[in-house]
Short mmCIF file of C-alpha atoms and ligand atoms in Angstrom, two decimals:
data_model
loop_
_atom_site.label_atom_id
_atom_site.label_comp_id
_atom_site.label_asym_id
_atom_site.label_seq_id
_atom_site.Cartn_x
_atom_site.Cartn_y
_atom_site.Cartn_z
CA MET A 4 -10.80 -36.09 2.44
CA SER A 5 -7.40 -36.06 0.77
CA ILE A 6 -6.44 -34.41 -2.51
CA LYS A 7 -3.30 -34.68 -4.62
CA ILE A 8 -2.47 -31.74 -6.88
CA LYS A 9 -0.17 -33.20 -9.49
CA ASN A 10 2.59 -31.70 -11.58
CA GLY A 11 1.87 -28.03 -11.00
CA ARG A 12 4.53 -25.33 -11.14
CA ILE A 13 4.69 -24.36 -7.48
CA ILE A 14 5.45 -20.72 -6.79
CA THR A 15 6.14 -19.28 -3.35
CA ALA A 16 7.85 -16.02 -2.39
CA THR A 17 11.17 -17.83 -2.75
CA ASP A 18 10.71 -21.02 -4.80
CA ASP A 19 9.69 -22.09 -8.30
CA TYR A 20 9.61 -25.83 -9.11
CA ILE A 21 7.37 -28.58 -10.46
CA ALA A 22 6.03 -31.04 -7.88
CA ASP A 23 2.92 -32.61 -6.32
CA ILE A 24 1.11 -31.33 -3.24
CA PHE A 25 -0.69 -33.76 -0.95
CA VAL A 26 -3.50 -32.29 1.13
CA ASP A 27 -5.25 -34.18 3.90
CA GLY A 28 -7.94 -32.50 5.95
CA GLU A 29 -7.31 -28.77 6.20
CA THR A 30 -3.53 -28.71 5.76
CA ILE A 31 -0.71 -29.52 3.37
CA LYS A 32 0.82 -32.84 4.42
CA ALA A 33 3.52 -33.35 1.79
CA ILE A 34 5.15 -31.66 -1.19
CA GLY A 35 7.46 -33.50 -3.55
CA LYS A 36 8.16 -34.77 -7.01
CA ASP A 37 5.96 -37.76 -8.02
CA LEU A 38 4.66 -38.25 -4.49
CA PRO A 39 3.94 -41.98 -3.95
CA ILE A 40 0.80 -41.30 -1.93
CA ASP A 41 -2.76 -42.16 -2.97
CA ALA A 42 -5.44 -39.56 -2.40
CA ASP A 43 -9.25 -39.60 -2.51
CA SER A 44 -9.05 -37.35 -5.55
CA THR A 45 -6.41 -35.97 -7.88
CA ILE A 46 -6.20 -32.64 -9.68
CA ASP A 47 -3.93 -32.49 -12.71
CA ALA A 48 -2.15 -29.11 -12.58
CA SER A 49 0.24 -29.73 -15.50
CA GLY A 50 0.95 -26.47 -17.30
CA LYS A 51 -0.59 -24.46 -14.46
CA LEU A 52 0.86 -22.30 -11.73
CA VAL A 53 0.14 -23.31 -8.15
CA PHE A 54 0.50 -20.60 -5.54
CA PRO A 55 -0.79 -19.81 -2.03
CA GLY A 56 -4.26 -18.35 -1.59
CA GLY A 57 -4.13 -14.58 -1.86
CA ILE A 58 -4.40 -12.41 1.23
CA ASP A 59 -6.07 -9.04 0.94
CA PRO A 60 -5.41 -7.25 4.23
CA HIS A 61 -7.49 -4.17 3.38
CA VAL A 62 -11.20 -4.60 2.69
CA HIS A 63 -14.35 -2.89 3.94
CA LEU A 64 -17.32 -5.26 3.93
CA ASP A 65 -20.79 -4.18 5.01
CA MET A 66 -19.26 -1.04 6.51
CA PRO A 67 -21.32 1.91 7.70
CA PHE A 68 -19.70 4.89 5.99
CA MET A 69 -20.74 8.35 4.77
CA GLY A 70 -24.39 7.75 5.55
CA THR A 71 -24.64 4.36 3.85
CA PHE A 72 -23.11 0.83 3.88
CA SER A 73 -20.49 -0.60 1.51
CA SER A 74 -22.45 -2.89 -0.80
CA ASP A 75 -20.58 -6.19 -0.40
CA THR A 76 -21.51 -8.16 2.70
CA HIS A 77 -19.09 -10.56 4.33
CA GLU A 78 -20.80 -13.24 2.28
CA THR A 79 -20.73 -11.62 -1.16
CA GLY A 80 -17.36 -9.98 -0.62
CA THR A 81 -15.49 -13.07 0.53
CA ARG A 82 -17.16 -15.18 -2.16
CA ALA A 83 -16.04 -12.72 -4.84
CA ALA A 84 -12.57 -12.82 -3.25
CA LEU A 85 -12.50 -16.63 -3.62
CA PHE A 86 -13.42 -16.36 -7.31
CA GLY A 87 -10.40 -14.08 -7.69
CA GLY A 88 -7.99 -16.36 -5.79
CA THR A 89 -8.03 -14.49 -2.48
CA THR A 90 -8.76 -16.90 0.36
CA THR A 91 -8.25 -14.64 3.38
CA VAL A 92 -9.21 -11.01 3.89
CA ILE A 93 -8.75 -8.61 6.78
CA ASP A 94 -11.75 -6.36 7.33
CA PHE A 95 -11.95 -3.25 9.53
CA VAL A 96 -13.94 -2.89 12.72
CA LEU A 97 -14.63 0.82 13.32
CA GLN A 98 -14.89 2.07 16.89
CA LYS A 99 -17.57 4.77 17.22
CA GLN A 100 -16.19 7.89 18.88
CA GLY A 101 -17.39 8.01 22.48
CA HIS A 102 -17.88 4.22 22.59
CA SER A 103 -15.73 1.18 23.35
CA LEU A 104 -13.74 -1.16 21.11
CA LYS A 105 -15.70 -4.09 22.53
CA GLU A 106 -19.01 -2.67 21.38
CA ALA A 107 -17.67 -2.14 17.88
CA LEU A 108 -16.28 -5.68 17.76
CA ALA A 109 -19.62 -7.11 18.87
CA GLU A 110 -21.36 -5.17 16.09
CA TRP A 111 -18.95 -6.46 13.42
CA LYS A 112 -19.12 -10.02 14.72
CA SER A 113 -22.90 -9.85 14.45
CA ARG A 114 -22.61 -9.08 10.74
CA ALA A 115 -19.69 -11.37 9.83
CA THR A 116 -20.18 -14.48 11.94
CA GLY A 117 -21.78 -17.27 9.95
CA THR A 118 -21.88 -15.24 6.75
CA ALA A 119 -18.36 -15.17 5.30
CA ALA A 120 -17.61 -17.77 2.60
CA GLY A 121 -13.84 -17.26 2.81
CA ASP A 122 -11.54 -16.84 5.80
CA TYR A 123 -11.37 -13.42 7.40
CA SER A 124 -9.83 -11.50 10.23
CA PHE A 125 -10.31 -8.03 11.70
CA HIS A 126 -8.20 -4.96 12.21
CA MET A 127 -9.49 -2.73 15.00
CA ALA A 128 -9.84 0.93 13.95
CA VAL A 129 -9.26 3.12 17.00
CA THR A 130 -11.09 6.38 16.40
CA ASP A 131 -11.16 7.60 20.00
CA PHE A 132 -8.10 6.81 22.11
CA ASN A 133 -8.61 7.50 25.82
CA ASP A 134 -7.99 5.70 29.12
CA ASN A 135 -10.90 3.32 28.52
CA THR A 136 -9.74 2.42 25.04
CA LYS A 137 -6.19 1.99 26.28
CA ALA A 138 -7.35 -0.62 28.73
CA GLU A 139 -9.00 -2.60 25.91
CA ILE A 140 -5.92 -2.99 23.69
CA GLN A 141 -4.48 -5.87 25.69
CA GLU A 142 -7.76 -7.75 25.57
CA MET A 143 -7.94 -7.37 21.78
CA VAL A 144 -4.40 -8.75 21.39
CA GLU A 145 -4.55 -11.53 24.00
CA ASN A 146 -8.15 -12.73 23.74
CA GLU A 147 -9.53 -11.71 20.38
CA GLY A 148 -6.48 -12.33 18.17
CA ILE A 149 -6.67 -8.78 16.85
CA THR A 150 -3.10 -7.47 16.77
CA SER A 151 -3.34 -4.55 14.32
CA PHE A 152 -4.85 -1.19 15.19
CA LYS A 153 -5.91 1.15 12.40
CA THR A 154 -5.83 4.90 12.71
CA PHE A 155 -7.07 7.73 10.51
CA MET A 156 -5.23 11.03 10.19
CA ALA A 157 -8.24 12.32 8.16
CA TYR A 158 -12.08 12.22 8.35
CA LYS A 159 -12.22 14.65 11.28
CA GLY A 160 -15.28 14.35 13.48
CA ALA A 161 -15.89 10.71 12.55
CA LEU A 162 -12.69 8.69 12.40
CA MET A 163 -9.67 10.97 12.84
CA ILE A 164 -7.47 10.93 15.93
CA ASP A 165 -5.00 13.69 16.76
CA ASP A 166 -1.27 13.27 17.30
CA SER A 167 -1.48 13.04 21.10
CA GLN A 168 -3.89 10.13 20.75
CA MET A 169 -1.61 8.60 18.12
CA ILE A 170 1.42 8.70 20.42
CA GLY A 171 -0.58 7.23 23.30
CA LEU A 172 -1.94 4.43 21.12
CA MET A 173 1.48 3.62 19.69
CA GLN A 174 2.98 3.30 23.15
CA GLU A 175 0.25 0.94 24.28
CA VAL A 176 0.22 -1.15 21.09
CA LYS A 177 4.00 -1.49 21.21
CA LYS A 178 3.73 -2.73 24.80
CA GLN A 179 1.11 -5.34 23.87
CA GLY A 180 2.94 -6.72 20.81
CA GLY A 181 0.80 -5.20 18.07
CA LEU A 182 1.11 -2.98 15.02
CA VAL A 183 -0.39 0.46 14.28
CA THR A 184 -1.66 0.99 10.74
CA VAL A 185 -2.66 4.31 9.29
CA HIS A 186 -4.68 6.12 6.68
CA ALA A 187 -2.01 8.78 6.31
CA THR A 188 -3.39 11.98 4.86
CA ASN A 189 -3.58 15.41 6.49
CA GLY A 190 -7.28 15.73 7.34
CA ASP A 191 -7.17 19.43 8.25
CA VAL A 192 -5.62 20.45 4.93
CA ILE A 193 -8.09 18.24 3.02
CA ASP A 194 -11.06 19.73 4.91
CA PHE A 195 -9.74 23.22 4.10
CA LEU A 196 -9.53 22.41 0.36
CA VAL A 197 -12.92 20.69 0.26
CA ALA A 198 -14.55 23.76 1.85
CA LYS A 199 -12.72 26.08 -0.54
CA HIS A 200 -13.83 24.13 -3.62
CA LYS A 201 -17.40 24.01 -2.39
CA ARG A 202 -17.43 27.79 -1.75
CA GLU A 203 -16.23 28.29 -5.30
CA GLY A 204 -19.01 26.07 -6.66
CA LYS A 205 -16.53 23.41 -7.83
CA LEU A 206 -18.56 20.31 -7.11
CA SER A 207 -17.71 17.58 -9.63
CA PRO A 208 -15.65 14.43 -8.82
CA LEU A 209 -12.52 16.09 -10.22
CA TYR A 210 -12.51 18.31 -7.12
CA HIS A 211 -12.38 15.27 -4.85
CA TYR A 212 -9.00 14.63 -6.46
CA LEU A 213 -7.92 18.29 -6.31
CA SER A 214 -8.83 18.44 -2.60
CA GLN A 215 -6.29 15.73 -1.70
CA PRO A 216 -3.00 16.76 -3.32
CA GLU A 217 0.13 14.64 -2.95
CA VAL A 218 1.49 16.87 -0.18
CA THR A 219 -1.40 15.88 2.14
CA GLU A 220 -0.28 12.25 1.93
CA ALA A 221 3.46 12.93 1.97
CA GLU A 222 3.20 15.12 5.07
CA ALA A 223 1.07 12.66 7.05
CA SER A 224 3.23 9.67 6.01
CA GLY A 225 6.31 11.47 7.29
CA ARG A 226 4.60 12.53 10.53
CA PHE A 227 3.36 8.99 11.14
CA SER A 228 6.82 7.52 10.48
CA ASP A 229 8.38 10.02 12.90
CA MET A 230 5.89 9.14 15.64
CA ALA A 231 6.41 5.41 15.06
CA ASP A 232 10.16 5.98 15.32
CA TYR A 233 9.80 7.99 18.51
CA THR A 234 7.63 5.33 20.17
CA ASP A 235 9.47 2.39 18.54
CA CYS A 236 6.08 0.98 17.55
CA PRO A 237 5.76 -1.19 14.42
CA GLY A 238 3.95 0.88 11.78
CA TYR A 239 2.18 0.15 8.49
CA ILE A 240 0.89 2.75 6.04
CA VAL A 241 -2.18 1.58 4.12
CA HIS A 242 -3.08 2.45 0.52
CA MET A 243 0.01 4.48 -0.37
CA THR A 244 -0.41 6.19 -3.72
CA CYS A 245 2.47 8.51 -4.44
CA GLU A 246 6.12 9.40 -4.72
CA GLY A 247 6.10 12.01 -1.95
CA ALA A 248 4.72 9.55 0.60
CA LEU A 249 7.15 6.80 -0.39
CA ASN A 250 10.02 9.25 -0.05
CA ALA A 251 8.94 9.84 3.56
CA VAL A 252 9.42 6.10 4.17
CA ARG A 253 12.71 6.17 2.29
CA ASN A 254 13.88 8.87 4.71
CA ALA A 255 12.89 6.66 7.64
CA THR A 256 15.08 3.85 6.27
CA ARG A 257 18.09 6.17 6.62
CA ARG A 258 17.74 5.89 10.38
CA ASN A 259 17.29 2.12 10.00
CA GLN A 260 13.55 2.32 10.66
CA LYS A 261 11.23 -0.11 8.90
CA VAL A 262 7.77 1.26 8.14
CA PHE A 263 5.67 -1.24 6.21
CA VAL A 264 3.93 0.05 3.11
CA GLU A 265 0.85 -1.21 1.33
CA THR A 266 -0.31 0.05 -2.02
CA CYS A 267 -3.49 -1.01 -3.80
CA ILE A 268 -3.95 -2.42 -7.27
CA GLN A 269 -5.77 0.69 -8.52
CA TYR A 270 -2.87 2.99 -7.67
CA LEU A 271 -0.55 0.82 -9.77
CA LEU A 272 -2.85 0.67 -12.79
CA LEU A 273 -5.16 3.69 -12.94
CA ASP A 274 -4.41 7.41 -12.95
CA ALA A 275 -6.17 10.71 -12.24
CA SER A 276 -7.01 11.41 -15.88
CA LEU A 277 -10.11 9.27 -15.21
CA TYR A 278 -11.58 12.10 -13.10
CA GLU A 279 -11.94 14.30 -16.16
CA ALA A 280 -12.11 11.77 -18.98
CA GLY A 281 -15.49 13.26 -19.96
CA GLY A 282 -14.56 16.84 -19.04
CA SER A 283 -14.16 18.62 -15.72
CA LEU A 284 -17.90 18.45 -14.92
CA ASP A 285 -18.33 14.74 -15.76
CA PHE A 286 -19.79 12.51 -13.02
CA GLU A 287 -18.35 9.21 -14.43
CA GLY A 288 -15.26 9.90 -12.34
CA ALA A 289 -17.32 9.04 -9.23
CA LYS A 290 -16.45 5.39 -9.97
CA TRP A 291 -12.92 6.19 -8.82
CA VAL A 292 -13.77 8.55 -5.97
CA MET A 293 -11.74 6.95 -3.22
CA SER A 294 -9.38 8.31 -0.58
CA PRO A 295 -6.60 8.88 -1.31
CA PRO A 296 -7.50 9.52 -4.97
CA LEU A 297 -5.78 8.11 -8.04
CA ARG A 298 -2.54 9.91 -8.83
CA GLN A 299 -0.19 10.49 -11.78
CA LYS A 300 1.71 8.12 -14.07
CA LYS A 301 4.97 9.11 -12.33
CA ASP A 302 3.49 7.81 -9.06
CA GLN A 303 2.68 4.44 -10.65
CA GLN A 304 6.32 4.14 -11.69
CA THR A 305 7.45 5.01 -8.17
CA LEU A 306 5.18 2.36 -6.66
CA TRP A 307 6.30 -0.42 -9.03
CA ALA A 308 9.89 0.53 -8.27
CA GLY A 309 9.09 0.56 -4.55
CA ILE A 310 7.78 -3.00 -4.81
CA ASN A 311 10.98 -4.17 -6.48
CA GLN A 312 13.13 -2.26 -3.99
CA GLY A 313 11.35 -3.89 -1.05
CA LEU A 314 9.96 -0.57 0.19
CA VAL A 315 6.38 -1.55 -0.66
CA GLN A 316 5.59 -4.95 0.82
CA VAL A 317 1.88 -5.46 0.09
CA VAL A 318 -0.57 -4.96 -2.78
CA ALA A 319 -4.11 -4.85 -1.37
CA THR A 320 -7.37 -3.31 -2.62
CA ASP A 321 -9.09 -1.09 -0.02
CA HIS A 322 -12.15 -2.81 -1.50
CA CYS A 323 -15.07 -0.59 -0.50
CA PRO A 324 -17.80 -0.92 -3.13
CA PHE A 325 -20.87 1.25 -3.54
CA MET A 326 -23.69 0.79 -6.02
CA TRP A 327 -24.07 3.49 -8.63
CA ALA A 328 -27.25 4.71 -6.87
CA GLN A 329 -25.11 5.23 -3.74
CA LYS A 330 -22.46 7.12 -5.72
CA LEU A 331 -25.27 9.35 -6.99
CA MET A 332 -25.73 10.65 -3.42
CA GLY A 333 -22.93 13.01 -4.42
CA LYS A 334 -24.29 13.98 -7.85
CA ASP A 335 -24.28 17.67 -6.93
CA ASP A 336 -21.48 17.65 -4.36
CA PHE A 337 -18.32 15.52 -4.62
CA SER A 338 -17.92 15.54 -0.83
CA LYS A 339 -21.06 13.40 -0.53
CA ILE A 340 -19.90 10.67 -2.95
CA PRO A 341 -19.22 7.57 -0.81
CA ASN A 342 -15.46 6.96 -1.02
CA GLY A 343 -14.44 3.58 -2.34
CA HIS A 344 -13.79 1.25 -5.26
CA PRO A 345 -14.45 -2.46 -5.90
CA ALA A 346 -11.45 -4.74 -6.58
CA ILE A 347 -11.48 -7.68 -4.15
CA GLU A 348 -12.15 -10.12 -7.02
CA ASN A 349 -9.78 -8.54 -9.54
CA ARG A 350 -6.59 -7.95 -7.56
CA MET A 351 -4.78 -11.25 -8.12
CA GLU A 352 -5.55 -11.50 -11.85
CA LEU A 353 -4.80 -7.83 -12.54
CA LEU A 354 -1.52 -7.93 -10.64
CA PHE A 355 -0.51 -11.07 -12.50
CA SER A 356 -1.50 -9.76 -15.91
CA GLU A 357 -0.13 -6.23 -15.55
CA GLY A 358 2.74 -7.02 -13.21
CA VAL A 359 4.13 -10.45 -14.07
CA GLY A 360 2.74 -10.54 -17.61
CA LYS A 361 4.25 -7.19 -18.54
CA GLY A 362 7.60 -7.90 -16.91
CA LYS A 363 7.29 -5.41 -14.04
CA ILE A 364 7.64 -7.99 -11.24
CA THR A 365 8.80 -11.60 -10.99
CA LEU A 366 6.54 -14.51 -10.10
CA ASN A 367 8.18 -14.76 -6.69
CA LYS A 368 7.61 -11.07 -6.02
CA TYR A 369 4.00 -11.53 -7.08
CA VAL A 370 3.42 -14.17 -4.41
CA GLU A 371 5.37 -12.15 -1.87
CA VAL A 372 3.25 -8.98 -2.23
CA ALA A 373 -0.11 -10.66 -2.89
CA CYS A 374 0.11 -13.45 -0.28
CA THR A 375 3.18 -13.91 1.90
CA ASN A 376 4.11 -10.50 3.27
CA ALA A 377 0.60 -9.74 4.52
CA ALA A 378 0.60 -13.05 6.41
CA LYS A 379 3.99 -12.24 7.96
CA ILE A 380 3.27 -8.61 8.83
CA PHE A 381 -0.13 -9.37 10.36
CA GLY A 382 0.74 -12.49 12.36
CA MET A 383 -0.72 -15.32 10.23
CA PHE A 384 2.49 -16.85 8.83
CA PRO A 385 3.19 -19.73 8.19
CA ARG A 386 -0.39 -20.86 8.66
CA LYS A 387 -1.37 -18.59 5.77
CA GLY A 388 0.59 -17.03 2.91
CA THR A 389 2.78 -19.91 1.73
CA LEU A 390 2.77 -23.47 0.44
CA ALA A 391 4.57 -25.56 3.03
CA VAL A 392 4.03 -28.75 4.98
CA GLY A 393 1.77 -27.86 7.93
CA SER A 394 0.32 -24.72 6.35
CA ASP A 395 -3.40 -24.37 5.68
CA ALA A 396 -4.18 -25.85 2.27
CA ASP A 397 -5.21 -22.49 0.78
CA ILE A 398 -4.13 -23.06 -2.81
CA VAL A 399 -4.74 -21.37 -6.16
CA ILE A 400 -4.37 -23.29 -9.43
CA PHE A 401 -3.85 -20.67 -12.12
CA ASP A 402 -3.71 -20.77 -15.92
CA PRO A 403 -1.11 -18.15 -16.85
CA ASN A 404 -2.20 -18.04 -20.49
CA GLU A 405 -6.00 -17.92 -20.45
CA LYS A 406 -7.37 -14.53 -21.44
CA HIS A 407 -10.65 -13.05 -20.25
CA THR A 408 -12.35 -9.69 -19.99
CA LEU A 409 -13.36 -7.99 -16.75
CA SER A 410 -16.91 -6.72 -16.56
CA ALA A 411 -19.68 -5.91 -14.08
CA LYS A 412 -21.81 -8.34 -16.13
CA THR A 413 -19.71 -11.30 -15.07
CA HIS A 414 -18.08 -10.35 -11.77
CA HIS A 415 -19.34 -11.68 -8.43
CA MET A 416 -18.96 -8.52 -6.34
CA ASN A 417 -22.23 -6.95 -5.27
CA VAL A 418 -21.75 -3.74 -7.22
CA ASP A 419 -23.29 -2.71 -10.52
CA TYR A 420 -20.22 -1.26 -12.23
CA SER A 421 -16.58 -2.23 -12.63
CA GLY A 422 -13.63 0.11 -12.30
CA TYR A 423 -12.01 -2.09 -14.99
CA GLU A 424 -14.89 -2.58 -17.44
CA GLY A 425 -13.59 -4.15 -20.65
CA TRP A 426 -10.04 -4.74 -19.41
CA GLU A 427 -8.52 -7.82 -20.97
CA VAL A 428 -6.37 -9.81 -18.56
CA THR A 429 -4.06 -12.71 -19.31
CA GLY A 430 -4.12 -15.36 -16.59
CA LYS A 431 -7.11 -16.89 -14.85
CA VAL A 432 -7.91 -18.47 -11.52
CA LYS A 433 -9.09 -22.00 -12.31
CA THR A 434 -9.38 -23.88 -9.01
CA VAL A 435 -9.14 -22.62 -5.43
CA LEU A 436 -8.77 -24.64 -2.24
CA LEU A 437 -9.49 -23.17 1.17
CA ARG A 438 -8.33 -25.23 4.14
CA GLY A 439 -8.29 -28.35 1.99
CA ASN A 440 -11.71 -27.91 0.37
CA VAL A 441 -12.19 -27.10 -3.29
CA VAL A 442 -14.15 -23.86 -3.03
CA ILE A 443 -13.91 -22.61 -6.63
CA ASP A 444 -13.82 -24.80 -9.73
CA ALA A 445 -14.96 -24.28 -13.32
CA ASN A 446 -16.27 -20.79 -12.54
CA LYS A 447 -18.48 -22.04 -9.73
CA CYS A 448 -18.36 -21.45 -5.99
CA LEU A 449 -18.83 -24.79 -4.23
CA VAL A 450 -19.32 -23.51 -0.67
CA GLU A 451 -22.06 -21.65 1.10
CA LYS A 452 -22.00 -18.68 3.38
CA GLY A 453 -20.61 -19.54 6.81
CA ASN A 454 -17.77 -21.59 5.31
CA GLY A 455 -15.26 -18.88 6.22
CA GLN A 456 -13.44 -19.00 9.53
CA PHE A 457 -12.41 -16.09 11.71
CA ILE A 458 -8.60 -16.17 11.90
CA LYS A 459 -7.12 -15.14 15.21
CA ARG A 460 -3.75 -13.57 14.62
CA ASN A 461 -0.49 -13.70 16.58
CA LYS A 462 1.50 -10.90 18.12
CA VAL A 463 3.91 -9.26 15.69
CA SER A 464 7.46 -8.04 15.89
CA GLY A 465 7.52 -5.41 13.15
CA LYS A 466 10.19 -7.45 11.35
CA ILE A 467 9.68 -9.82 8.43
N1 DUC B 517 -10.96 5.26 1.62
C1 DUC B 517 -11.89 4.85 0.78
O1 DUC B 517 -11.83 5.17 -0.40
N2 DUC B 517 -12.91 4.09 1.26
C2 DUC B 517 -12.98 3.63 2.57
C3 DUC B 517 -12.14 4.34 3.52
C4 DUC B 517 -11.01 5.05 2.92
O2 DUC B 517 -10.10 5.46 3.60
ZN1 ZN B 518 -21.15 2.80 24.08
ZN1 ZN B 519 -8.16 4.77 4.13
ZN1 ZN B 520 -9.69 1.45 3.69
#
């Protein structure tokens, strides 16, 4: 099967021009003006933007967490991602403390294999670093194509590792050609504040926010950057929310250290006033109970500036949806509200509408932070993340002018509310190709579960 996409405005992280793209099989075979090649079918992209399939390197699908499972499976989550122009996601495998990485990987494979509709890869979350785990890192990198290792500096007793484990892991990951990523918040301080608020009878969602002040993220981001510097291990901080944390990375740049930074769409667009929109006792705020929590308007400004300054390389989602009935598990105690927020389907359109549409970022920057940088940082470039001859034909055809309204009534994520209910966005995903197949067209998904491929990733250098 060959397809010619004609006359679209092609946007990559560096280019912006009108041309045709010729796709044959799974890859892009030619790009050029008025390509003199016949194809089995032709898509007229005049007046549309054509950019690479989005990459969301931070999603939690079908994840056991806080006594329940995130509500999108690999099937529903990756399908919703395709509707929103994201063709590849990276999900997290969570080691169980006291058990091996291999066991965890087998468990995740059993849920994801044959179910995903879009392409996916795995990060390995190391929650218990010891001599046995150490011996498994090489196998993950060499045999499984898993080159990024996630750590948690919070969630003590379930996911958190201490600093001696962190140093040991960094040394081993550096040796094997991988990258250490981190949920950088100070778990001990958070646990102290959660216990204090509970003792005082302060139990509404607002106190989730007040238990994770900016300093908990700034401190851990600085500590992580220092340890990455000491071990010379490539490092990546996930879901950064605030000025204090970004300043820690800014400090690291003064010694010529590069720590990669990801923020998420919600931290750019939403702020902590949502936790008390209906008063300090209101439970509505549970929709945005995630860790770290939403921050202040000044932090949004810092993050947009960080994107333009090249300090923030990736805009992801931390997509971790829970049904409202699951959120209600914490009705009387904020610490029991499952942490997470749905956005896998909305990221590309929201970032376009609020970022490009409102003049905060350029089109090239948009593609860089939504597609290209994640592919480079995580060892998938140039197969993924760009439009080039030889790359996978993961292509989004986008109408920059069409307006529509986000709602749980029309989204495809398996969650019964939207964090963006009623938001009007300008710009809409029209057609999506994944490895040369049209997977989304005219608001329909044309592929079944199992269409998605597991993407083995390459070793990384920590430079992009
Ligand atoms: N934060 C969330 O909000 N959900 C999943 C895990 C995390 O760190
Ligand atoms: Zn075991
Ligand atoms: Zn996290
Ligand atoms: Zn996460």
